[in-house]
XYZ file of C-alpha atoms in Angstrom:
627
model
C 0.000 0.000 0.000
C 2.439 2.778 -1.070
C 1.681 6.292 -0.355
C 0.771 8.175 -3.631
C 2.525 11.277 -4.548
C 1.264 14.238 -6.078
C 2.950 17.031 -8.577
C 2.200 19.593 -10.538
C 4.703 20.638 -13.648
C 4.335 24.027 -14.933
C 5.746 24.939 -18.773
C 7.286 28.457 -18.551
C 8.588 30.358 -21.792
C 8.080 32.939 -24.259
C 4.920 33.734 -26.213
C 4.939 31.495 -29.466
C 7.372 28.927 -28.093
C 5.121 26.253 -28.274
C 4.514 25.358 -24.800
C 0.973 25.005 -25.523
C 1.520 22.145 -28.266
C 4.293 20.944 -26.594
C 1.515 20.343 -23.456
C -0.911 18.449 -25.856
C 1.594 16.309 -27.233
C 2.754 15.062 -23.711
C -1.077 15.077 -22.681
C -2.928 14.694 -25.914
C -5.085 17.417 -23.454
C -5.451 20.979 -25.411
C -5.325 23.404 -22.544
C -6.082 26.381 -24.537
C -10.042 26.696 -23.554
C -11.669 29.711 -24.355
C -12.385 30.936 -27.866
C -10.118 34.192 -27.619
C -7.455 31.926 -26.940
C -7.913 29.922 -30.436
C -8.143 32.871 -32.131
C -5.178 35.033 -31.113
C -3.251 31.367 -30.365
C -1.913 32.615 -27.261
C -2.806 31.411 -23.970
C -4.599 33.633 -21.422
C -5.939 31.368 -18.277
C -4.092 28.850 -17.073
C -4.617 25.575 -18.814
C -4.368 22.069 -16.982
C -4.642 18.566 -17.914
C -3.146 15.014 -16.338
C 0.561 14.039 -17.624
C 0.859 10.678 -16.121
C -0.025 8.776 -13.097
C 1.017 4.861 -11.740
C 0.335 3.482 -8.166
C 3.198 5.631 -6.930
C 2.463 8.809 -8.189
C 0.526 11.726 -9.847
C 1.435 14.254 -12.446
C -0.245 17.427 -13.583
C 0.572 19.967 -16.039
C 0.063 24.122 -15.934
C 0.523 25.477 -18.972
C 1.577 29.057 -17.811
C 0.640 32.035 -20.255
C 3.761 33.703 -21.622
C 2.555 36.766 -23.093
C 3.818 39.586 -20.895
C 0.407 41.205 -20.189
C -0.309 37.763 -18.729
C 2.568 37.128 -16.558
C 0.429 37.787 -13.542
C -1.579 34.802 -14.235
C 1.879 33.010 -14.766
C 2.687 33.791 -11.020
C -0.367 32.074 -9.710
C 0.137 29.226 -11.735
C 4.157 28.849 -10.663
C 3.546 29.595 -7.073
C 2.099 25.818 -6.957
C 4.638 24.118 -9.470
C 7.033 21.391 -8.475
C 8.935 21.405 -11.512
C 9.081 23.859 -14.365
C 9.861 22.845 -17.802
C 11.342 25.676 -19.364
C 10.396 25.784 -23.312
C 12.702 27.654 -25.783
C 11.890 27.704 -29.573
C 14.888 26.570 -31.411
C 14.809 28.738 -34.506
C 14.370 31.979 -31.936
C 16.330 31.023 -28.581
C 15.910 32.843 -25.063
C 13.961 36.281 -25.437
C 13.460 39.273 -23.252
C 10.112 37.240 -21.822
C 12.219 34.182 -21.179
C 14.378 36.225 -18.905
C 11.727 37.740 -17.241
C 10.473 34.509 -16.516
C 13.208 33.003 -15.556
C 13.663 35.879 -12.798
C 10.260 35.041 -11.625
C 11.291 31.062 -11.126
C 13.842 32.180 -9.016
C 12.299 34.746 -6.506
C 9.557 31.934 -6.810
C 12.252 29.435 -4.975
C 11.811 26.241 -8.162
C 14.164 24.308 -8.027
C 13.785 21.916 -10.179
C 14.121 22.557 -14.119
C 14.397 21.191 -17.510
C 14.481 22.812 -20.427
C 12.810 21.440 -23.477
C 14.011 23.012 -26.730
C 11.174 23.139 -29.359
C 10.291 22.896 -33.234
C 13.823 21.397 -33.989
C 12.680 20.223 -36.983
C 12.355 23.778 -38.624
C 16.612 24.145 -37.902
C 19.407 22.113 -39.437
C 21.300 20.267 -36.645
C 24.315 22.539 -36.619
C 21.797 25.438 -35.845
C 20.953 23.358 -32.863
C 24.120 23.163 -31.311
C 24.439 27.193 -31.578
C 21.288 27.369 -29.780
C 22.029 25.193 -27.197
C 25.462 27.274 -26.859
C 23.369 30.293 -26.307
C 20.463 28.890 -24.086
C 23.656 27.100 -21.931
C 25.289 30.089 -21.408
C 21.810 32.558 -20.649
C 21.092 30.308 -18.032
C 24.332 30.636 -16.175
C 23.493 31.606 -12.533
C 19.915 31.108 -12.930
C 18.165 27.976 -11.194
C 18.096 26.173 -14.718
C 22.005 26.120 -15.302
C 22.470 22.371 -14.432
C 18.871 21.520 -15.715
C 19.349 18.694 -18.515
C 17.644 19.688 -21.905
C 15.677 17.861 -24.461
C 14.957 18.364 -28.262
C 12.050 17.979 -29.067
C 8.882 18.962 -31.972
C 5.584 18.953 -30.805
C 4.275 18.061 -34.513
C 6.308 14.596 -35.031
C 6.671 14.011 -31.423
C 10.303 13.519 -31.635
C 12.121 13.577 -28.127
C 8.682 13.613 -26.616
C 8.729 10.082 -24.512
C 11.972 10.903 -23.358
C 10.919 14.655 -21.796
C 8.169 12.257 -20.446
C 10.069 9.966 -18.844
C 13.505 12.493 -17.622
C 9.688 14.131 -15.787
C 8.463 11.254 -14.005
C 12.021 9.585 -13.645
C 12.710 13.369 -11.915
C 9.952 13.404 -9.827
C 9.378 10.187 -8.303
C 12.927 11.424 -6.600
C 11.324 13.950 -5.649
C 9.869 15.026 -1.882
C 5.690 15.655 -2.660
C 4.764 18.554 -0.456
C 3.502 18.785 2.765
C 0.009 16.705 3.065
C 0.508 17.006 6.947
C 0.008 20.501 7.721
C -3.601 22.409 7.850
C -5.252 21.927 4.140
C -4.947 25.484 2.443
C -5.609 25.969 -1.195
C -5.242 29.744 -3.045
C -8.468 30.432 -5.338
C -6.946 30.831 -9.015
C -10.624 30.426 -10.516
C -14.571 30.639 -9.587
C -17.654 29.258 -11.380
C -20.494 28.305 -10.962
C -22.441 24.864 -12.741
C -25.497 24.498 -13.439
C -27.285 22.465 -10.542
C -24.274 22.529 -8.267
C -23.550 25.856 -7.480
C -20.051 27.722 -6.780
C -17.073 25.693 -7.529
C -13.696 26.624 -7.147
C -10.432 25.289 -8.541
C -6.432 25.227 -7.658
C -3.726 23.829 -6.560
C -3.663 22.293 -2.788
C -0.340 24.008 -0.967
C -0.256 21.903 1.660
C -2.591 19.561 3.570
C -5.251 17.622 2.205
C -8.892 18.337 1.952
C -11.940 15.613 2.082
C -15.100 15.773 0.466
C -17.927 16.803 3.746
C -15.460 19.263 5.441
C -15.760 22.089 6.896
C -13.574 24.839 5.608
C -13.053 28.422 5.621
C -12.707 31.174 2.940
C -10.063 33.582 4.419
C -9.877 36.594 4.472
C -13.287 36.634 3.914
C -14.124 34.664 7.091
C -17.041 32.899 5.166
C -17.598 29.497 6.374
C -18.353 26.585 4.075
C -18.198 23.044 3.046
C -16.880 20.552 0.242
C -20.091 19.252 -0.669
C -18.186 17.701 -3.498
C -14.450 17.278 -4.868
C -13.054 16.774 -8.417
C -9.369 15.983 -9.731
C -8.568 16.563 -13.169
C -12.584 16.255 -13.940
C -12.945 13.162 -12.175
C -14.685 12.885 -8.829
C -13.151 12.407 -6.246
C -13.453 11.854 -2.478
C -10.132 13.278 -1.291
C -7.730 16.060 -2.839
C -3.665 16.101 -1.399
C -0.832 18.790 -1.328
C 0.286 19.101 -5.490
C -3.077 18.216 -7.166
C -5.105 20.343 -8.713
C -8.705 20.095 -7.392
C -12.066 21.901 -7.867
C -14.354 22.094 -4.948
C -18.338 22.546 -5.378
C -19.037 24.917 -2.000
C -22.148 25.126 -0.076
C -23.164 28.352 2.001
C -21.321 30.836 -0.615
C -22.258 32.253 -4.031
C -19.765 32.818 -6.897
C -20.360 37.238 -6.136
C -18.978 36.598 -2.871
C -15.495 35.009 -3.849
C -12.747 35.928 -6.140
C -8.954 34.588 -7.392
C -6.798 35.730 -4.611
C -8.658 34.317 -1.690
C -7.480 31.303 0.569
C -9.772 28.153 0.932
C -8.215 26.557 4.580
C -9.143 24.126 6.922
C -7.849 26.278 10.082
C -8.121 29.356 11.230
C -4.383 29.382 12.547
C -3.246 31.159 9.156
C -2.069 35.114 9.289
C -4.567 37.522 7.740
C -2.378 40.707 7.357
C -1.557 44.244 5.416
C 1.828 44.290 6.854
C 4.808 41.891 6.191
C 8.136 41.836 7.023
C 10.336 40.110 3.993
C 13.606 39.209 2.702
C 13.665 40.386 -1.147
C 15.974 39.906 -3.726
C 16.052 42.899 -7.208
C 16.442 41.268 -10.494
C 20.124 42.351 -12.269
C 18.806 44.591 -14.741
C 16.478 47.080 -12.916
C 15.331 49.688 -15.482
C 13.944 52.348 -12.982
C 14.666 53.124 -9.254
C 13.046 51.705 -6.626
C 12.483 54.453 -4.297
C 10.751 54.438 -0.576
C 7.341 54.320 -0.215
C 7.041 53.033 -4.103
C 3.210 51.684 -5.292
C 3.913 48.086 -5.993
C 2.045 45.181 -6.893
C 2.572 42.180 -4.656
C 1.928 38.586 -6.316
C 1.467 35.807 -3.252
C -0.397 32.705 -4.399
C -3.016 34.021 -6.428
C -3.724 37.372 -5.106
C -2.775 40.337 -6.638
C -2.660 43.117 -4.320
C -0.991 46.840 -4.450
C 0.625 48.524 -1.970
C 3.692 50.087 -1.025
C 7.480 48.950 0.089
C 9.309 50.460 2.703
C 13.236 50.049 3.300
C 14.391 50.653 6.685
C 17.956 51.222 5.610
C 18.089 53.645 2.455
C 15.909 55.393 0.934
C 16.342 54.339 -2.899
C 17.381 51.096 -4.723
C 19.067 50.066 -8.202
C 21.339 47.674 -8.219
C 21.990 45.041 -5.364
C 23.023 41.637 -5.291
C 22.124 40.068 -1.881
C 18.941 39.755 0.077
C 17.290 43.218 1.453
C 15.569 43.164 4.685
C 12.231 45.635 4.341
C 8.505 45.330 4.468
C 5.394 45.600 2.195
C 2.320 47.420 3.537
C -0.809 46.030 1.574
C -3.992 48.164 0.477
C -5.696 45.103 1.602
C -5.387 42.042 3.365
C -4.201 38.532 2.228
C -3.335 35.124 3.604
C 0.418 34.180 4.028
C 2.822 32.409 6.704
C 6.570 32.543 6.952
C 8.328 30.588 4.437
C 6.074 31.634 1.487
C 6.811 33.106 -1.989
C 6.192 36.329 -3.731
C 7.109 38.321 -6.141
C 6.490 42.358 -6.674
C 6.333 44.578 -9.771
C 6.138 48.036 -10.320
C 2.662 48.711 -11.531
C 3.913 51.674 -14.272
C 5.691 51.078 -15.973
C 5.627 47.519 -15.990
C 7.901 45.508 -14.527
C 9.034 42.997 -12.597
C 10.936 44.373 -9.781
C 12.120 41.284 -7.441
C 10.511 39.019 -5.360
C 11.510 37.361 -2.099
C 10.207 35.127 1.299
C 7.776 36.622 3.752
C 9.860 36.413 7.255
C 6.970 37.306 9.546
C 3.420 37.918 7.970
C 2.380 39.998 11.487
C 4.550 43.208 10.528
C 4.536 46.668 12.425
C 5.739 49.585 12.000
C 9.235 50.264 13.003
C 11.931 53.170 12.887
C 14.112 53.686 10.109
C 17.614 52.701 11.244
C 20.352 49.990 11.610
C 18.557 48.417 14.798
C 15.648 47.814 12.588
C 17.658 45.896 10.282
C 18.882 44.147 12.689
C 15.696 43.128 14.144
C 14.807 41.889 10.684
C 18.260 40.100 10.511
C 17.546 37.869 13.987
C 13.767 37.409 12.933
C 14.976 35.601 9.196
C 17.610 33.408 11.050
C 15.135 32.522 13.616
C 15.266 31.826 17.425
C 17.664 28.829 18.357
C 14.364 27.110 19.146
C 13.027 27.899 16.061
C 16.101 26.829 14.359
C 15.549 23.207 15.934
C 12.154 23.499 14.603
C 13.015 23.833 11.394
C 15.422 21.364 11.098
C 13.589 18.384 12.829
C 10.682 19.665 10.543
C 13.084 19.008 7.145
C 15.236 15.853 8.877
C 12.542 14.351 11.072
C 14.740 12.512 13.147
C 18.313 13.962 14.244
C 21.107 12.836 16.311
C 22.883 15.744 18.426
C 25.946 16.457 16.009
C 23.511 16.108 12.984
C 21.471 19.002 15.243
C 24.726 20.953 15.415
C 25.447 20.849 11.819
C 22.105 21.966 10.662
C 21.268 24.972 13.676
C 24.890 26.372 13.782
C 24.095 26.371 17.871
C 26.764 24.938 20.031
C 25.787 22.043 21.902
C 25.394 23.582 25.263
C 22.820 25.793 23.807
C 21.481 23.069 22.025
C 20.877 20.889 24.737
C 19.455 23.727 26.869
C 16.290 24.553 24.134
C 16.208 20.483 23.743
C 14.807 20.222 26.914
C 11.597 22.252 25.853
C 8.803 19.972 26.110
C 7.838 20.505 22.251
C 11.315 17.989 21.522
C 11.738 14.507 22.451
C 14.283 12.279 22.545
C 13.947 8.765 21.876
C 16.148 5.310 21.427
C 18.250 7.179 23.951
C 19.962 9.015 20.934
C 17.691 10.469 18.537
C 15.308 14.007 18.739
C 12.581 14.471 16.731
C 9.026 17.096 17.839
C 6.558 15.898 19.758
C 3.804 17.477 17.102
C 5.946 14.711 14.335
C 4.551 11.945 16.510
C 1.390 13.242 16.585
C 1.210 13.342 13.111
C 2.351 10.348 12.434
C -0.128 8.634 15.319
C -3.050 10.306 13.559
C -2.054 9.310 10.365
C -0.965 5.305 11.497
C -4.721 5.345 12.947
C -6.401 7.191 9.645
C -5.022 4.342 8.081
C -6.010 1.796 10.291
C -9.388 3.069 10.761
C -9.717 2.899 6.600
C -8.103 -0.595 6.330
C -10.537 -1.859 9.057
C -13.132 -0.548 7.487
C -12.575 -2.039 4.077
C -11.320 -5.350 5.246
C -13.087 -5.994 8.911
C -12.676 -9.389 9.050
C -8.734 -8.862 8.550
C -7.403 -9.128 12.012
C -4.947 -5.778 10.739
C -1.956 -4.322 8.079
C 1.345 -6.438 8.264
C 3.792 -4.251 10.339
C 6.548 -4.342 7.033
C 3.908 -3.114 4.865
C 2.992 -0.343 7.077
C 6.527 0.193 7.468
C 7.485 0.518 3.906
C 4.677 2.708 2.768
C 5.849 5.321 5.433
C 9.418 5.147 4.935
C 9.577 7.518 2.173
C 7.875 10.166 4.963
C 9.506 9.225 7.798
C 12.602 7.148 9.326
C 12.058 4.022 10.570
C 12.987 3.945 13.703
C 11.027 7.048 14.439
C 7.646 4.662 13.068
C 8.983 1.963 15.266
C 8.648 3.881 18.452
C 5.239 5.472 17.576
C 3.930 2.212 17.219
C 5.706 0.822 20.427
C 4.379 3.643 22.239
C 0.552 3.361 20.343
C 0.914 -0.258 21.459
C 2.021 0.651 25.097
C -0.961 3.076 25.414
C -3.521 1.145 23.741
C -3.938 3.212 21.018
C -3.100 0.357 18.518
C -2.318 -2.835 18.934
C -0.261 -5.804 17.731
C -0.623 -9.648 17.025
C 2.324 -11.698 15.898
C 2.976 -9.547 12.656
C -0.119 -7.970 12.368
C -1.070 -3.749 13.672
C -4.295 -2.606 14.380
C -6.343 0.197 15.962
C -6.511 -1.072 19.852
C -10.052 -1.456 20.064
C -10.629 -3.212 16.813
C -12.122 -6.290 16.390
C -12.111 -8.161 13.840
C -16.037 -9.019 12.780
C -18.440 -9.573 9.867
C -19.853 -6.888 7.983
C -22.895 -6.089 9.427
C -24.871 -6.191 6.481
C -23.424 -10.217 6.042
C -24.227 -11.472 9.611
C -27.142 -12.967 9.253
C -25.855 -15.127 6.433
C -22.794 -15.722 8.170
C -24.654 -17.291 11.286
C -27.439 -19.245 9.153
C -24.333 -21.205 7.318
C -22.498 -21.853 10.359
C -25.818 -23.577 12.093
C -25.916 -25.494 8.436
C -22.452 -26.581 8.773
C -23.162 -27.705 12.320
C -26.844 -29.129 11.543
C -24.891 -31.219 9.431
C -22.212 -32.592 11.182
C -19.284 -34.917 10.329
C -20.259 -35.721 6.676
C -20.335 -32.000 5.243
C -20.169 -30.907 1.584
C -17.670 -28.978 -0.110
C -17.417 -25.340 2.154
C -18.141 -23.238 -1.359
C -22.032 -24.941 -1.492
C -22.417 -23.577 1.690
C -21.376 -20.160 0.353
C -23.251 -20.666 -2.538
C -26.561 -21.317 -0.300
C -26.125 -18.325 1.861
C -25.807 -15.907 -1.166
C -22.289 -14.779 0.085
C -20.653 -13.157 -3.071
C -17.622 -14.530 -4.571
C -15.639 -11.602 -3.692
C -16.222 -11.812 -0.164
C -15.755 -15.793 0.445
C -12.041 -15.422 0.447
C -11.612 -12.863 3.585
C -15.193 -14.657 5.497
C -13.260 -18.032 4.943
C -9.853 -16.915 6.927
C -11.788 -15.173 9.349
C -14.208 -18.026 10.424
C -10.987 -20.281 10.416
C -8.655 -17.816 12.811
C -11.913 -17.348 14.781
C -12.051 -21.286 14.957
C -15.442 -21.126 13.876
C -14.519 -23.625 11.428
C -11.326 -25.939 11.069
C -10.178 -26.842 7.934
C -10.214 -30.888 6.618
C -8.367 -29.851 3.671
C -8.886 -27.266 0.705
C -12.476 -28.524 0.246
C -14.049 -29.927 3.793
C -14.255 -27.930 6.756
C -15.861 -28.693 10.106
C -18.124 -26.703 12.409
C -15.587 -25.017 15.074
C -17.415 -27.182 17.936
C -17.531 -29.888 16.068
C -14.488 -30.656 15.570
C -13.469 -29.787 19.285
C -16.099 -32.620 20.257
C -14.229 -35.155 17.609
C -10.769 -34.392 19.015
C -11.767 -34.666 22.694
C -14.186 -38.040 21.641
C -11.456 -39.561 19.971
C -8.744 -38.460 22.868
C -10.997 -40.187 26.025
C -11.502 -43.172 24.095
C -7.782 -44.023 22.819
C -5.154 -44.628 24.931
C -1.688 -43.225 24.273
C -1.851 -44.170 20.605
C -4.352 -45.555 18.006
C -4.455 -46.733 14.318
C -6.865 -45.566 11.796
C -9.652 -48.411 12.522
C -9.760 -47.367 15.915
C -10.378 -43.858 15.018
C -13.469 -45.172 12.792
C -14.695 -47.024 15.276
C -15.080 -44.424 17.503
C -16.018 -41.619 15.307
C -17.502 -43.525 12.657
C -15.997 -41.544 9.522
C -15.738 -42.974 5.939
C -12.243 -42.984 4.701
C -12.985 -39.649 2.534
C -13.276 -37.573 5.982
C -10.646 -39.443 8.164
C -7.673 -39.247 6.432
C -7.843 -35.772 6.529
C -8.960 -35.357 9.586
C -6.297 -37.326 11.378
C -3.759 -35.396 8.897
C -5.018 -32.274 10.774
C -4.628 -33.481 13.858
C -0.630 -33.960 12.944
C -0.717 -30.642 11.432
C -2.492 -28.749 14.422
C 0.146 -30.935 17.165
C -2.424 -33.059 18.871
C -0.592 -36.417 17.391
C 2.365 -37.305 15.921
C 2.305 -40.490 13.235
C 4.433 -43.137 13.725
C 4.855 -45.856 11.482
C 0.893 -46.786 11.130
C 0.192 -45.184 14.793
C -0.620 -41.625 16.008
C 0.868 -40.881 19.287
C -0.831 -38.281 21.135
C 0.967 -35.103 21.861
């Protein structure tokens, strides 16, 4: 039972670079929707459609406008992108838009890149290598300079299976994002259908969403609920971080949303105006950034304006490393620390930087070198929050491993360790208490589902358990949760077998009746029984279901198995064994056996044979001994 993944690729590039075809040829999905779109041929929304999916994993693909007066739209689609393939026409190379973009995938924190060079076949090969020269050497210092690149044309499909595969090959290397956290999802569209109401659609940050919950619209405040969930146009009853999902809302008209607000499952996330934030300028600023400059903030899919303010000088052209200010909003939006941005200059247009929000509840502070420095110890972080952060990326650390990753000496180390949000266990190893949480919660979500579609299954073999969670977290850390569920009660464990602690293991409801009426058969009709399927048969009990009724009346002893064909009543064949065992002595040949339990030879030769195979005798020669 491996633990699907879930991605979404976005296809970044230059207007008339193909990354529209390029998207239907790896999807046979044509993502440009509305009739504008066909006839200008550009791409205005975002388009979507499924790229590949296995057992293992999931793939979606954005294909992100690339005309410049839709780069907003762009941003909203990259903000929830795990990989970007980067398209570059080969008879036209990297333009001013391909720059820009690639600007944009930086501030945006992608790491992950390929770049997919299009409509080779309109070049001659030795114009190929010249435009791979260029491309090579244009991405230089950007986040695409190792990326591997493919040739490829959209029209004869050459080099397409082998983008395909370098994407899933890529991927299922890759870490899916957090499912763990509180389910928050940033509006990029709103409709509403015909008999269903307001849906909404995008891409799930973090956290997963199920269909019956009970979610908020922030900033809004507006309460709702899934009253149904789609992936990719299929219905679905559960959405996870990286897909792309619409949600049908009750309790909310289409008038009273709009792109840019935050569907979440907590109320723990920031509404604010005022950010604190770590930017980085892109190298070729046209015009000066000077304080208290309108700007227009992109974070997830809102668009907002507002205004930054440097604490430190007073204009800005040129700088290389990361500048410590804040953006004061016109109006509020959802963010936390960590997230991504990017700002523009609203005229003339362009894109000015973009950066990392460092603490979404910003106030207002003096101009000066203190403030800055303020700024400085709130990106690094407390030393406890510096734990935090690495036991949220490693999981499970040992002490020098802690040292390595917090820069804090050990004394300090030790000192925040003992905060009761940390825990050591194995006598080595630290991990947060909220981790074990998590992972209890989720070890008894899945126990509570596999109990509830196998209930006669006394639980999930530990291994397999084990090995669908290992890509998420170390072993030994699921080890001890389970030791400790066990210890508590909270789950609990039979030879190889986990299950929820007050589990047991029973007939569907709905197949009890039937269940009991062929048992008193069986028993009705004692030694001489048919084959165990008639019985099925008789009772109606569907095919599907005699496999996992048949090992559960057998570990119940409710019935003992002859062989592959015969079974006997539970009691039954108790009474035979304890018959046969009063009125032997310490051994006894077959026609003893007969005598007492007066069995034709098709029923005792197999039952004796079970009686080796259970212990209760041992044969020797033409004897059984008991045991």
């Amino acid at each position: 039972m491996e633990q699907k993944r879930y991605f979404t690729i976005g296809m970044a590039g230059h207007i008339d670079h193909g990354k529209t075809s390029l998207t239907k040829a790896l999807t046979n999905v044509d993502t440009d929707r509305l009739k504008e779109e066909k006839e200008r041929q550009i791409s205005i929304e975002l388009g979507f459609a499924p790229l590949y999916e296995d057992d293992e994993i999931q793939i979606s693909v954005i294909d992100v406008p690339g005309h410049e007066r839709f780069i907003r739209q762009m941003i909203a689609g990259v903000a929830g992108i795990d990989l970007v393939v980067l398209v570059v026409a080969a008879d036209e190379g990297v333009m001013p838009q391909t720059r820009e973009h690639l600007d944009i995938l930086g501030f945006l924190g992608i790491r992950n890149g390929i770049v997919a060079i299009t409509k080779i076949d309109r070049v001659d090969e030795e114009f190929i290598d010249l435009v791979k020269d260029d491309i090579f050497e244009e991405l230089q210092g950007t986040v695409f300079e190792n990326s591997p690149f493919v040739l490829v044309d959209s029209l004869s499909k050459k080099g397409i299976d082998e983008l395909k595969n370098l994407i899933i090959d890529t991927l299922k290397d890759q870490e899916m994002r957090d499912a763990k956290g509180a389910f928050r999802l940033p509006i990029d569209q709103v409709f509403t259908v015909k008999g269903q109401g307001t849906v909404v659609r995008g891409t799930v940050y973090e956290g997963t969403v199920e269909e019956g919950q009970a979610l908020m619209i922030m900033p809004k405040g507006i309460e709702v609920r899934a009253r149904q969930l789609q992936v990719h146009h299929k219905p679905a009853k559960k959405a996870f971080a990286g897909q792309r999902a619409a949600i049908n809302l009750s309790n909310v008209s289409k008038e009273d949303l709009e792109r840019g607000d935050v569907i979440v499952s907590s109320e723990h996330f920031n509404v604010t105006r005022t950010i604190d934030v770590a930017i980085r300028v892109v190298e070729d600023l046209e015009y000066m950034v000077k304080q208290r400059m309108p700007i227009k903030c992109h974070i997830g899919t809102a668009e907002v304006m507002g205004r930054i303010v440097f604490f430190d000088r007073n204009e800005l052209k040129e700088e290389n490393g990361e500048i410590l200010c804040q953006l004061r909003l016109d109006e509020e939006i959802v963010t936390k620390r960590g997230d991504r941005f990017i700002i523009r200059r609203p005229s003339p247009q362009e894109t000015v930087g973009g950066g990392w929000v460092i603490d979404p509840r910003g106030e207002k502070y003096r101009f000066g070198v203190q403030t800055i420095e303020e700024l400085e110890k709130k990106k690094v972080g407390t030393p406890k929050e510096r734990i935090i952060a690495a036991l949220t990326e490693g999981k499970s650390l040992i002490l020098p491993e802690l040292i390595k990753r917090t820069a804090l000496d050990e004394e300090t180390l030790l000192e925040e360790l003992n905060n009761e949000e940390f825990l050591l266990y194995n006598g080595k190893e630290y991990t947060l208490k909220s981790l074990v949480l998590l992972i209890e919660d989720e070890l008894y979500d899945r126990l509570g589902d596999f109990h509830k579609e196998y209930p006669m299954k006394q639980g999930i073999n530990k291994a397999e358990i084990l090995q669908t969670m290992q890509k998420l977290y170390p072993k030994a850390l699921l080890d001890y949760v389970i030791e400790q569920g066990v210890e508590h009660g909270t789950f609990g464990r039979k030879d190889q077998f986990v299950f929820l602690g007050e589990f047991v293991p029973h007939v569907p409801p709905s197949w009890q009746k039937r269940t009991e009426n062929m048992l008193q058969v069986i028993k009705k009709e004692g030694y001489k029984v048919r084959y165990l399927q008639d019985y099925f048969k008789e009772a109606g009990i569907p095919e599907q279901l005699t496999g996992d009724l048949k090992r559960f009346l057998e570990e119940q002893g409710l019935i003992v198995p002859l062989d592959d064909q015969y079974y006997w009543h539970g009691e039954l064949f108790t009474e035979a064994v304890s018959s046969l065992r009063s009125k032997t002595g310490a051994d006894f040949k077959v026609g003893d056996a007969k005598e007492v339990l007066d069995l034709s030879r098709k029923y005792m030769i197999p039952f004796l044979e079970r009686l080796d195979a259970k212990g209760y005798t041992k044969r020797v020669e033409n004897k059984r001994v008991w045991q």
